Amino acid sequence: MTWQIWFACAAIVLAVVGLVKRYETRMVLLLAGFAMCIVGGDPMKAFQAFVKGMTNITLVPAICSAMGFAAVVTASKCDEHLVAAVAAPLKKLGGLLIPVTTLLTFAINIAIMSAAGTAATAGATFIPLLIRAGIRPAAAAAAVGGGTMAGLLLNPGCAHDIYVAKMANMDLMAFIAWAAPYVVGLVVIATLVNAVVGIFGFRDHKPSAEEMQGLNLGEKKEFKVSYLRAICPLVPLAVLMVAAIWFPKAGLDVVAAMLIGTLVIALVTLANPGELSKAFFKGMGSGYAQVIGLIVAAGVFTAGLQVTGAVGAFIEFLKSSNELARWGAALGPYLMAIGTGSGEAAIWAFNQAVTPHAVSFGMSPNSLGLLAIMAGQFGRTASPLAGSIIIVAGMAAANPVAVVKRLVPGMTVGVLVAALILV
């Protein structure tokens, strides 16, 4: 390896140490990313990544509008009606509320496909609900973040499905029908493992009195529940699900759904529209500062890894691991996704370079291809640099490292089981 790659390895270790020690997350990622870009001989790459993160057309509108809608829900007190309507029966679930939320988010990800979009949309509703139900903030974020994995693989619009199905000479829907039991089964396994860790390890359903006071949720007030107001926070989720399933050509996205939800709240509550408008844009600003800022910093860090050659070297290692295809397809994309916050590079590299040769070492292309995809999905979900994890951590005001501590056990078990049953 070159000395630049060794420097990148050191930067990763120091960044992780800094995050564990709870230094300011954005500062740690930015410093490490800029340092690696300078050492790699392309300092401008860091600035380009910074601007790209600031203006990301996919993430910025979705996240900011979701945070704006969340602010409107709070300002209109619709969240109190929702909590009052469902908190009592949900609280009876105790720690089981964590896996239930993960599986619900997984179902939402099937329609939305984008992990970041799913996190922004589901998190705006579920995270406050879980926290008010007595779940620790980091656990609430993990419950939603854990559900942003692999749901898109059950949607025929997923690019990975299309590529692997064609390579395996399978009809697209036949490939999805074959893959669905594996995808759902592995997600359920990972979810159950994380639920056990959260309930019996972290005791996330039994926070201390000091922790509850620190959440600053205010005193619970008794009032008559308006079920019409209670369902208002769910409007964007319903709009996206209905549009994706029955009206896929309508073009409705997260932003449109959040604006429609805001309009519904205004009509149902008859609140001062000027006050709701102020709340929406204040929430958007908060979302940009708290969440987009973290994504920008993570983008600079990833750019540094690319400039030093660390990403390329890891991909080349995977390409030369044909004799260890099972574990190369599982652990390679998994570890790379954890390190970079994105599993896409590793998934595409492996499935283009190694998977076409699956038959030569006694495997089927569809099995090896799905293994690489699931490994990348599991690894991205277990990374504190992943956009979806940063989003839910920001919404819960939790440390991303604290969130992934609750996800790594299940993701690791999931990828190991996938390697054993898929190829």
CSV table of C-alpha atoms in Angstrom, one decimal:
chain,number,residue,atom,x,y,z
A,1,MET,CA,0.0,0.0,0.0
A,2,THR,CA,1.1,3.6,-0.6
A,3,TRP,CA,1.8,5.9,2.3
A,4,GLN,CA,-1.3,7.9,1.4
A,5,ILE,CA,-3.4,4.8,2.0
A,6,TRP,CA,-1.7,4.3,5.3
A,7,PHE,CA,-2.4,7.9,6.2
A,8,ALA,CA,-6.1,7.3,5.3
A,9,CYS,CA,-6.2,4.3,7.6
A,10,ALA,CA,-4.7,6.4,10.4
A,11,ALA,CA,-7.3,9.1,9.7
A,12,ILE,CA,-10.1,6.7,9.9
A,13,VAL,CA,-8.9,5.4,13.3
A,14,LEU,CA,-8.4,8.9,14.6
A,15,ALA,CA,-11.8,10.0,13.3
A,16,VAL,CA,-13.5,7.0,15.0
A,17,VAL,CA,-11.7,7.7,18.2
A,18,GLY,CA,-12.8,11.4,18.0
A,19,LEU,CA,-16.4,10.3,17.5
A,20,VAL,CA,-16.3,7.9,20.4
A,21,LYS,CA,-14.9,10.6,22.6
A,22,ARG,CA,-17.8,12.8,21.5
A,23,TYR,CA,-15.9,15.6,19.8
A,24,GLU,CA,-18.0,17.7,17.6
A,25,THR,CA,-18.9,15.3,14.8
A,26,ARG,CA,-18.8,17.7,11.9
A,27,MET,CA,-15.5,19.1,13.0
A,28,VAL,CA,-13.9,15.6,13.2
A,29,LEU,CA,-15.1,14.6,9.8
A,30,LEU,CA,-14.2,17.8,8.1
A,31,LEU,CA,-10.7,17.9,9.5
A,32,ALA,CA,-10.0,14.3,8.6
A,33,GLY,CA,-11.4,14.7,5.1
A,34,PHE,CA,-9.5,17.9,4.3
A,35,ALA,CA,-6.3,16.3,5.7
A,36,MET,CA,-6.7,13.2,3.4
A,37,CYS,CA,-7.4,15.3,0.4
A,38,ILE,CA,-4.3,17.4,1.0
A,39,VAL,CA,-2.1,14.3,1.5
A,40,GLY,CA,-3.7,12.8,-1.6
A,41,GLY,CA,-2.7,15.8,-3.7
A,42,ASP,CA,-6.1,17.1,-4.5
A,43,PRO,CA,-7.2,19.6,-1.8
A,44,MET,CA,-9.9,21.0,-4.1
A,45,LYS,CA,-11.7,17.7,-4.0
A,46,ALA,CA,-12.6,18.5,-0.4
A,47,PHE,CA,-14.2,21.9,-1.4
A,48,GLN,CA,-16.0,20.2,-4.2
A,49,ALA,CA,-17.4,17.6,-1.9
A,50,PHE,CA,-18.4,20.3,0.5
A,51,VAL,CA,-20.4,22.2,-2.1
A,52,LYS,CA,-21.9,19.0,-3.5
A,53,GLY,CA,-23.2,18.1,0.0
A,54,MET,CA,-24.6,21.6,0.5
A,55,THR,CA,-26.5,21.5,-2.8
A,56,ASN,CA,-27.5,17.8,-3.0
A,57,ILE,CA,-30.8,17.9,-4.9
A,58,THR,CA,-31.8,14.5,-3.4
A,59,LEU,CA,-31.1,15.0,0.2
A,60,VAL,CA,-31.5,18.7,1.0
A,61,PRO,CA,-35.1,19.2,-0.2
A,62,ALA,CA,-36.3,16.0,1.4
A,63,ILE,CA,-34.6,16.4,4.7
A,64,CYS,CA,-35.3,20.1,5.1
A,65,SER,CA,-39.0,19.7,4.2
A,66,ALA,CA,-39.3,16.8,6.5
A,67,MET,CA,-37.9,18.8,9.4
A,68,GLY,CA,-40.1,21.7,8.4
A,69,PHE,CA,-43.2,19.5,8.5
A,70,ALA,CA,-42.0,18.1,11.9
A,71,ALA,CA,-41.9,21.7,13.2
A,72,VAL,CA,-45.4,22.3,12.0
A,73,VAL,CA,-46.7,19.1,13.6
A,74,THR,CA,-45.2,20.4,16.9
A,75,ALA,CA,-46.5,23.9,16.5
A,76,SER,CA,-50.0,22.7,15.8
A,77,LYS,CA,-49.8,20.2,18.7
A,78,CYS,CA,-50.9,17.5,16.4
A,79,ASP,CA,-48.1,15.4,17.8
A,80,GLU,CA,-49.7,15.5,21.2
A,81,HIS,CA,-53.0,14.2,19.8
A,82,LEU,CA,-51.1,11.4,18.0
A,83,VAL,CA,-49.2,10.5,21.1
A,84,ALA,CA,-52.3,10.5,23.2
A,85,ALA,CA,-54.1,8.4,20.7
A,86,VAL,CA,-51.5,5.7,20.3
A,87,ALA,CA,-49.0,6.0,23.2
A,88,ALA,CA,-51.1,4.0,25.7
A,89,PRO,CA,-51.3,0.8,23.6
A,90,LEU,CA,-47.8,1.2,22.3
A,91,LYS,CA,-46.3,1.7,25.7
A,92,LYS,CA,-47.7,-1.7,26.6
A,93,LEU,CA,-45.3,-3.2,24.0
A,94,GLY,CA,-42.3,-1.9,26.0
A,95,GLY,CA,-39.1,-2.7,24.3
A,96,LEU,CA,-41.0,-4.5,21.5
A,97,LEU,CA,-41.9,-1.0,20.2
A,98,ILE,CA,-38.3,-1.0,18.8
A,99,PRO,CA,-38.5,-3.9,16.4
A,100,VAL,CA,-42.1,-3.0,15.4
A,101,THR,CA,-40.9,0.4,14.3
A,102,THR,CA,-38.0,-1.1,12.4
A,103,LEU,CA,-40.2,-3.4,10.4
A,104,LEU,CA,-42.7,-0.6,9.7
A,105,THR,CA,-39.9,1.6,8.4
A,106,PHE,CA,-38.6,-1.4,6.3
A,107,ALA,CA,-42.1,-1.6,4.7
A,108,ILE,CA,-42.0,2.2,3.9
A,109,ASN,CA,-38.6,1.8,2.3
A,110,ILE,CA,-40.1,-0.6,-0.3
A,111,ALA,CA,-42.2,2.3,-1.7
A,112,ILE,CA,-39.8,5.2,-1.3
A,113,MET,CA,-36.5,3.2,-2.0
A,114,SER,CA,-34.2,6.0,-0.9
A,115,ALA,CA,-32.7,5.3,2.5
A,116,ALA,CA,-32.3,9.0,3.2
A,117,GLY,CA,-35.9,9.7,2.0
A,118,THR,CA,-37.2,6.9,4.2
A,119,ALA,CA,-35.2,8.1,7.2
A,120,ALA,CA,-36.4,11.7,6.8
A,121,THR,CA,-40.1,10.7,6.2
A,122,ALA,CA,-40.5,7.9,8.8
A,123,GLY,CA,-38.2,9.6,11.3
A,124,ALA,CA,-40.3,12.8,11.4
A,125,THR,CA,-43.2,10.7,12.7
A,126,PHE,CA,-41.7,7.7,14.5
A,127,ILE,CA,-38.8,9.2,16.4
A,128,PRO,CA,-40.7,11.7,18.5
A,129,LEU,CA,-43.4,9.0,19.1
A,130,LEU,CA,-40.8,6.5,20.4
A,131,ILE,CA,-39.1,9.0,22.6
A,132,ARG,CA,-42.4,10.1,24.2
A,133,ALA,CA,-43.2,6.4,24.7
A,134,GLY,CA,-40.2,6.0,26.9
A,135,ILE,CA,-37.5,4.8,24.4
A,136,ARG,CA,-34.0,6.3,24.6
A,137,PRO,CA,-33.3,8.8,21.8
A,138,ALA,CA,-30.4,6.8,20.4
A,139,ALA,CA,-32.6,3.7,20.4
A,140,ALA,CA,-35.4,5.6,18.7
A,141,ALA,CA,-33.1,6.7,16.0
A,142,ALA,CA,-31.7,3.1,15.6
A,143,ALA,CA,-35.2,1.7,15.3
A,144,VAL,CA,-35.9,3.9,12.3
A,145,GLY,CA,-32.4,3.8,10.9
A,146,GLY,CA,-32.4,0.0,11.0
A,147,GLY,CA,-35.5,-0.1,8.9
A,148,THR,CA,-33.9,1.9,6.0
A,149,MET,CA,-32.1,-1.3,4.7
A,150,ALA,CA,-33.0,-3.5,1.8
A,151,GLY,CA,-36.7,-2.6,1.4
A,152,LEU,CA,-35.9,-1.1,-2.0
A,153,LEU,CA,-34.9,-4.6,-3.2
A,154,LEU,CA,-38.6,-5.5,-3.2
A,155,ASN,CA,-39.3,-2.6,-5.6
A,156,PRO,CA,-39.0,-3.5,-9.3
A,157,GLY,CA,-37.4,0.0,-9.9
A,158,CYS,CA,-34.3,-1.0,-8.0
A,159,ALA,CA,-31.2,-0.7,-10.2
A,160,HIS,CA,-29.4,-3.6,-8.4
A,161,ASP,CA,-32.3,-5.9,-9.1
A,162,ILE,CA,-32.4,-5.0,-12.7
A,163,TYR,CA,-28.6,-5.6,-13.1
A,164,VAL,CA,-28.3,-8.9,-11.3
A,165,ALA,CA,-31.5,-10.3,-12.9
A,166,LYS,CA,-30.2,-9.5,-16.4
A,167,MET,CA,-26.8,-11.0,-15.5
A,168,ALA,CA,-28.5,-14.2,-14.2
A,169,ASN,CA,-30.8,-14.4,-17.2
A,170,MET,CA,-33.8,-14.1,-15.0
A,171,ASP,CA,-37.0,-12.2,-15.5
A,172,LEU,CA,-37.0,-9.2,-13.2
A,173,MET,CA,-40.2,-10.1,-11.3
A,174,ALA,CA,-39.0,-13.7,-11.0
A,175,PHE,CA,-35.7,-12.5,-9.5
A,176,ILE,CA,-37.6,-10.3,-7.0
A,177,ALA,CA,-40.0,-13.2,-6.1
A,178,TRP,CA,-36.9,-15.5,-5.6
A,179,ALA,CA,-35.1,-12.8,-3.5
A,180,ALA,CA,-38.0,-11.6,-1.4
A,181,PRO,CA,-37.9,-14.5,1.2
A,182,TYR,CA,-34.2,-14.0,1.7
A,183,VAL,CA,-34.5,-10.2,2.0
A,184,VAL,CA,-37.4,-10.3,4.4
A,185,GLY,CA,-35.9,-13.2,6.4
A,186,LEU,CA,-32.5,-11.5,6.8
A,187,VAL,CA,-34.1,-8.2,7.8
A,188,VAL,CA,-36.2,-9.9,10.4
A,189,ILE,CA,-33.2,-11.8,11.8
A,190,ALA,CA,-31.1,-8.5,12.1
A,191,THR,CA,-34.1,-6.7,13.6
A,192,LEU,CA,-34.7,-9.4,16.3
A,193,VAL,CA,-31.0,-9.5,17.2
A,194,ASN,CA,-30.9,-5.7,17.6
A,195,ALA,CA,-34.1,-5.8,19.6
A,196,VAL,CA,-32.6,-8.3,22.0
A,197,VAL,CA,-29.4,-6.1,22.3
A,198,GLY,CA,-31.5,-3.0,22.9
A,199,ILE,CA,-33.9,-4.5,25.4
A,200,PHE,CA,-31.6,-6.7,27.4
A,201,GLY,CA,-28.2,-5.0,26.7
A,202,PHE,CA,-28.9,-1.3,26.7
A,203,ARG,CA,-32.2,-1.4,28.5
A,204,ASP,CA,-33.4,1.2,26.0
A,205,HIS,CA,-37.1,0.8,27.0
A,206,LYS,CA,-36.3,1.7,30.6
A,207,PRO,CA,-34.4,5.1,30.7
A,208,SER,CA,-33.5,6.6,34.0
A,209,ALA,CA,-35.5,9.5,35.5
A,210,GLU,CA,-32.5,11.8,34.8
A,211,GLU,CA,-32.5,10.8,31.1
A,212,MET,CA,-36.2,11.5,30.8
A,213,GLN,CA,-35.7,14.9,32.4
A,214,GLY,CA,-33.0,15.6,29.9
A,215,LEU,CA,-35.3,15.0,27.0
A,216,ASN,CA,-37.2,18.2,27.8
A,217,LEU,CA,-40.5,16.8,26.6
A,218,GLY,CA,-42.5,18.9,29.1
A,219,GLU,CA,-45.3,17.8,31.3
A,220,LYS,CA,-48.0,15.6,29.9
A,221,LYS,CA,-51.3,17.4,29.8
A,222,GLU,CA,-54.7,15.7,29.8
A,223,PHE,CA,-57.0,16.8,27.0
A,224,LYS,CA,-59.6,15.4,24.7
A,225,VAL,CA,-58.0,13.6,21.8
A,226,SER,CA,-59.0,14.7,18.3
A,227,TYR,CA,-58.4,11.7,16.1
A,228,LEU,CA,-58.5,13.9,13.0
A,229,ARG,CA,-55.6,15.8,14.3
A,230,ALA,CA,-53.9,12.6,15.5
A,231,ILE,CA,-53.7,11.3,11.9
A,232,CYS,CA,-52.3,14.5,10.5
A,233,PRO,CA,-48.7,13.6,11.2
A,234,LEU,CA,-49.2,10.5,9.2
A,235,VAL,CA,-50.5,12.2,6.0
A,236,PRO,CA,-47.1,12.4,4.2
A,237,LEU,CA,-46.5,8.7,4.8
A,238,ALA,CA,-49.9,7.8,3.5
A,239,VAL,CA,-49.5,10.1,0.5
A,240,LEU,CA,-46.2,8.5,-0.5
A,241,MET,CA,-47.4,5.0,0.0
A,242,VAL,CA,-50.6,5.5,-2.1
A,243,ALA,CA,-48.7,7.4,-4.8
A,244,ALA,CA,-45.9,4.8,-5.0
A,245,ILE,CA,-48.3,1.8,-5.1
A,246,TRP,CA,-51.3,3.1,-7.1
A,247,PHE,CA,-50.1,6.3,-8.9
A,248,PRO,CA,-46.4,5.8,-9.7
A,249,LYS,CA,-46.5,8.2,-12.5
A,250,ALA,CA,-47.9,11.0,-10.4
A,251,GLY,CA,-44.4,12.2,-9.5
A,252,LEU,CA,-45.1,12.8,-5.9
A,253,ASP,CA,-41.9,13.0,-3.8
A,254,VAL,CA,-41.0,13.6,-0.2
A,255,VAL,CA,-41.2,17.4,-0.6
A,256,ALA,CA,-44.6,17.3,-2.1
A,257,ALA,CA,-45.9,14.9,0.6
A,258,MET,CA,-44.6,17.2,3.4
A,259,LEU,CA,-46.2,20.3,1.8
A,260,ILE,CA,-49.5,18.4,1.4
A,261,GLY,CA,-49.2,17.3,5.0
A,262,THR,CA,-48.7,20.9,6.1
A,263,LEU,CA,-51.7,22.1,4.1
A,264,VAL,CA,-53.9,19.3,5.7
A,265,ILE,CA,-52.8,20.4,9.2
A,266,ALA,CA,-53.7,24.0,8.4
A,267,LEU,CA,-57.1,23.0,7.2
A,268,VAL,CA,-57.8,20.6,10.0
A,269,THR,CA,-56.6,22.8,12.9
A,270,LEU,CA,-57.6,26.1,11.4
A,271,ALA,CA,-54.4,27.5,12.9
A,272,ASN,CA,-52.9,30.8,12.0
A,273,PRO,CA,-51.3,30.1,8.6
A,274,GLY,CA,-48.7,32.7,9.2
A,275,GLU,CA,-47.5,31.0,12.4
A,276,LEU,CA,-47.5,27.6,10.6
A,277,SER,CA,-45.4,29.1,7.8
A,278,LYS,CA,-42.9,30.5,10.3
A,279,ALA,CA,-42.7,27.1,12.0
A,280,PHE,CA,-42.2,25.3,8.7
A,281,PHE,CA,-39.3,27.5,7.6
A,282,LYS,CA,-37.7,27.6,11.0
A,283,GLY,CA,-37.8,23.8,11.0
A,284,MET,CA,-36.2,23.8,7.5
A,285,GLY,CA,-33.4,25.9,8.8
A,286,SER,CA,-32.8,23.7,11.8
A,287,GLY,CA,-32.8,20.7,9.6
A,288,TYR,CA,-30.1,22.2,7.3
A,289,ALA,CA,-27.9,23.2,10.3
A,290,GLN,CA,-28.3,20.0,12.2
A,291,VAL,CA,-28.6,17.3,9.6
A,292,ILE,CA,-27.3,18.6,6.3
A,293,GLY,CA,-24.3,19.9,8.0
A,294,LEU,CA,-23.4,16.4,9.1
A,295,ILE,CA,-24.0,15.0,5.6
A,296,VAL,CA,-21.7,17.7,4.2
A,297,ALA,CA,-18.9,16.8,6.6
A,298,ALA,CA,-19.3,13.1,5.9
A,299,GLY,CA,-19.1,13.8,2.2
A,300,VAL,CA,-15.8,15.6,2.7
A,301,PHE,CA,-14.5,12.6,4.7
A,302,THR,CA,-15.5,10.2,2.0
A,303,ALA,CA,-13.8,12.3,-0.7
A,304,GLY,CA,-10.6,12.1,1.3
A,305,LEU,CA,-10.8,8.4,1.3
A,306,GLN,CA,-11.2,8.4,-2.4
A,307,VAL,CA,-8.4,10.8,-3.1
A,308,THR,CA,-5.8,8.8,-1.0
A,309,GLY,CA,-6.7,5.7,-3.0
A,310,ALA,CA,-8.1,3.8,0.0
A,311,VAL,CA,-11.4,3.1,-1.6
A,312,GLY,CA,-9.8,2.0,-4.9
A,313,ALA,CA,-7.3,-0.3,-3.1
A,314,PHE,CA,-10.1,-2.0,-1.2
A,315,ILE,CA,-12.1,-2.6,-4.4
A,316,GLU,CA,-9.0,-4.1,-6.1
A,317,PHE,CA,-8.6,-6.4,-3.2
A,318,LEU,CA,-12.2,-7.6,-3.6
A,319,LYS,CA,-11.6,-8.2,-7.3
A,320,SER,CA,-8.7,-10.5,-6.6
A,321,SER,CA,-10.7,-12.5,-4.0
A,322,ASN,CA,-12.5,-14.9,-6.4
A,323,GLU,CA,-11.3,-18.0,-4.4
A,324,LEU,CA,-12.9,-16.4,-1.3
A,325,ALA,CA,-16.0,-15.2,-3.1
A,326,ARG,CA,-18.4,-16.1,-0.4
A,327,TRP,CA,-16.7,-14.1,2.3
A,328,GLY,CA,-15.3,-11.5,-0.2
A,329,ALA,CA,-18.9,-10.8,-1.3
A,330,ALA,CA,-20.1,-10.6,2.3
A,331,LEU,CA,-17.3,-9.0,4.3
A,332,GLY,CA,-15.8,-6.9,1.6
A,333,PRO,CA,-18.9,-4.7,0.8
A,334,TYR,CA,-19.9,-4.8,4.4
A,335,LEU,CA,-16.7,-3.4,5.8
A,336,MET,CA,-16.3,-0.9,3.0
A,337,ALA,CA,-19.8,0.4,3.5
A,338,ILE,CA,-19.2,0.8,7.2
A,339,GLY,CA,-16.0,2.7,6.5
A,340,THR,CA,-17.4,5.0,3.8
A,341,GLY,CA,-21.1,5.3,4.8
A,342,SER,CA,-22.2,4.0,1.4
A,343,GLY,CA,-22.4,0.5,0.1
A,344,GLU,CA,-23.0,1.4,-3.6
A,345,ALA,CA,-19.3,1.5,-4.7
A,346,ALA,CA,-18.5,-1.9,-3.3
A,347,ILE,CA,-21.7,-3.5,-4.5
A,348,TRP,CA,-21.3,-2.3,-8.1
A,349,ALA,CA,-17.6,-3.1,-8.2
A,350,PHE,CA,-18.1,-6.6,-6.9
A,351,ASN,CA,-21.1,-7.4,-9.1
A,352,GLN,CA,-19.4,-6.2,-12.2
A,353,ALA,CA,-16.0,-7.7,-11.6
A,354,VAL,CA,-16.6,-11.0,-9.7
A,355,THR,CA,-20.2,-12.0,-9.9
A,356,PRO,CA,-20.2,-12.8,-13.7
A,357,HIS,CA,-17.7,-15.5,-12.9
A,358,ALA,CA,-19.9,-17.1,-10.2
A,359,VAL,CA,-20.5,-20.3,-12.1
A,360,SER,CA,-16.7,-21.0,-12.4
A,361,PHE,CA,-16.5,-21.4,-8.6
A,362,GLY,CA,-19.7,-23.3,-8.2
A,363,MET,CA,-22.2,-20.5,-7.4
A,364,SER,CA,-25.1,-18.9,-9.2
A,365,PRO,CA,-24.9,-15.2,-10.3
A,366,ASN,CA,-28.2,-14.3,-8.7
A,367,SER,CA,-27.1,-15.8,-5.3
A,368,LEU,CA,-23.7,-14.2,-5.3
A,369,GLY,CA,-25.1,-10.9,-6.6
A,370,LEU,CA,-27.8,-10.7,-3.9
A,371,LEU,CA,-25.2,-11.5,-1.2
A,372,ALA,CA,-23.1,-8.5,-2.3
A,373,ILE,CA,-26.1,-6.3,-2.3
A,374,MET,CA,-27.3,-7.3,1.1
A,375,ALA,CA,-23.8,-7.0,2.5
A,376,GLY,CA,-23.6,-3.4,1.3
A,377,GLN,CA,-27.0,-2.6,2.7
A,378,PHE,CA,-26.1,-4.1,6.1
A,379,GLY,CA,-22.8,-2.3,6.2
A,380,ARG,CA,-24.3,1.1,5.2
A,381,THR,CA,-26.9,0.7,7.9
A,382,ALA,CA,-24.1,0.0,10.5
A,383,SER,CA,-22.1,3.1,9.5
A,384,PRO,CA,-22.1,6.3,11.5
A,385,LEU,CA,-21.2,8.1,8.2
A,386,ALA,CA,-24.3,6.9,6.3
A,387,GLY,CA,-26.7,9.6,5.3
A,388,SER,CA,-29.8,7.8,6.7
A,389,ILE,CA,-28.1,7.2,10.1
A,390,ILE,CA,-26.9,10.9,10.3
A,391,ILE,CA,-30.5,12.0,9.5
A,392,VAL,CA,-32.2,9.9,12.2
A,393,ALA,CA,-29.4,10.8,14.7
A,394,GLY,CA,-29.9,14.5,14.0
A,395,MET,CA,-33.7,14.1,14.4
A,396,ALA,CA,-33.2,12.4,17.8
A,397,ALA,CA,-30.4,14.7,18.9
A,398,ALA,CA,-28.3,11.6,19.4
A,399,ASN,CA,-24.7,10.8,18.6
A,400,PRO,CA,-24.4,8.7,15.4
A,401,VAL,CA,-21.9,6.3,17.1
A,402,ALA,CA,-24.4,5.7,19.9
A,403,VAL,CA,-27.0,4.9,17.2
A,404,VAL,CA,-24.9,2.4,15.3
A,405,LYS,CA,-23.8,0.6,18.5
A,406,ARG,CA,-27.4,-0.6,18.6
A,407,LEU,CA,-27.3,-1.6,14.9
A,408,VAL,CA,-23.9,-3.3,14.4
A,409,PRO,CA,-24.8,-6.6,16.2
A,410,GLY,CA,-27.9,-7.3,14.1
A,411,MET,CA,-26.2,-6.2,10.9
A,412,THR,CA,-23.2,-8.4,11.6
A,413,VAL,CA,-25.3,-11.4,12.3
A,414,GLY,CA,-27.4,-10.6,9.2
A,415,VAL,CA,-24.4,-10.5,6.8
A,416,LEU,CA,-22.9,-13.7,8.3
A,417,VAL,CA,-26.2,-15.6,7.9
A,418,ALA,CA,-26.5,-14.2,4.4
A,419,ALA,CA,-23.1,-15.6,3.5
A,420,LEU,CA,-24.1,-19.0,4.8
A,421,ILE,CA,-27.5,-19.4,3.2
A,422,LEU,CA,-27.2,-17.5,-0.1
A,423,VAL,CA,-24.1,-19.1,-1.7
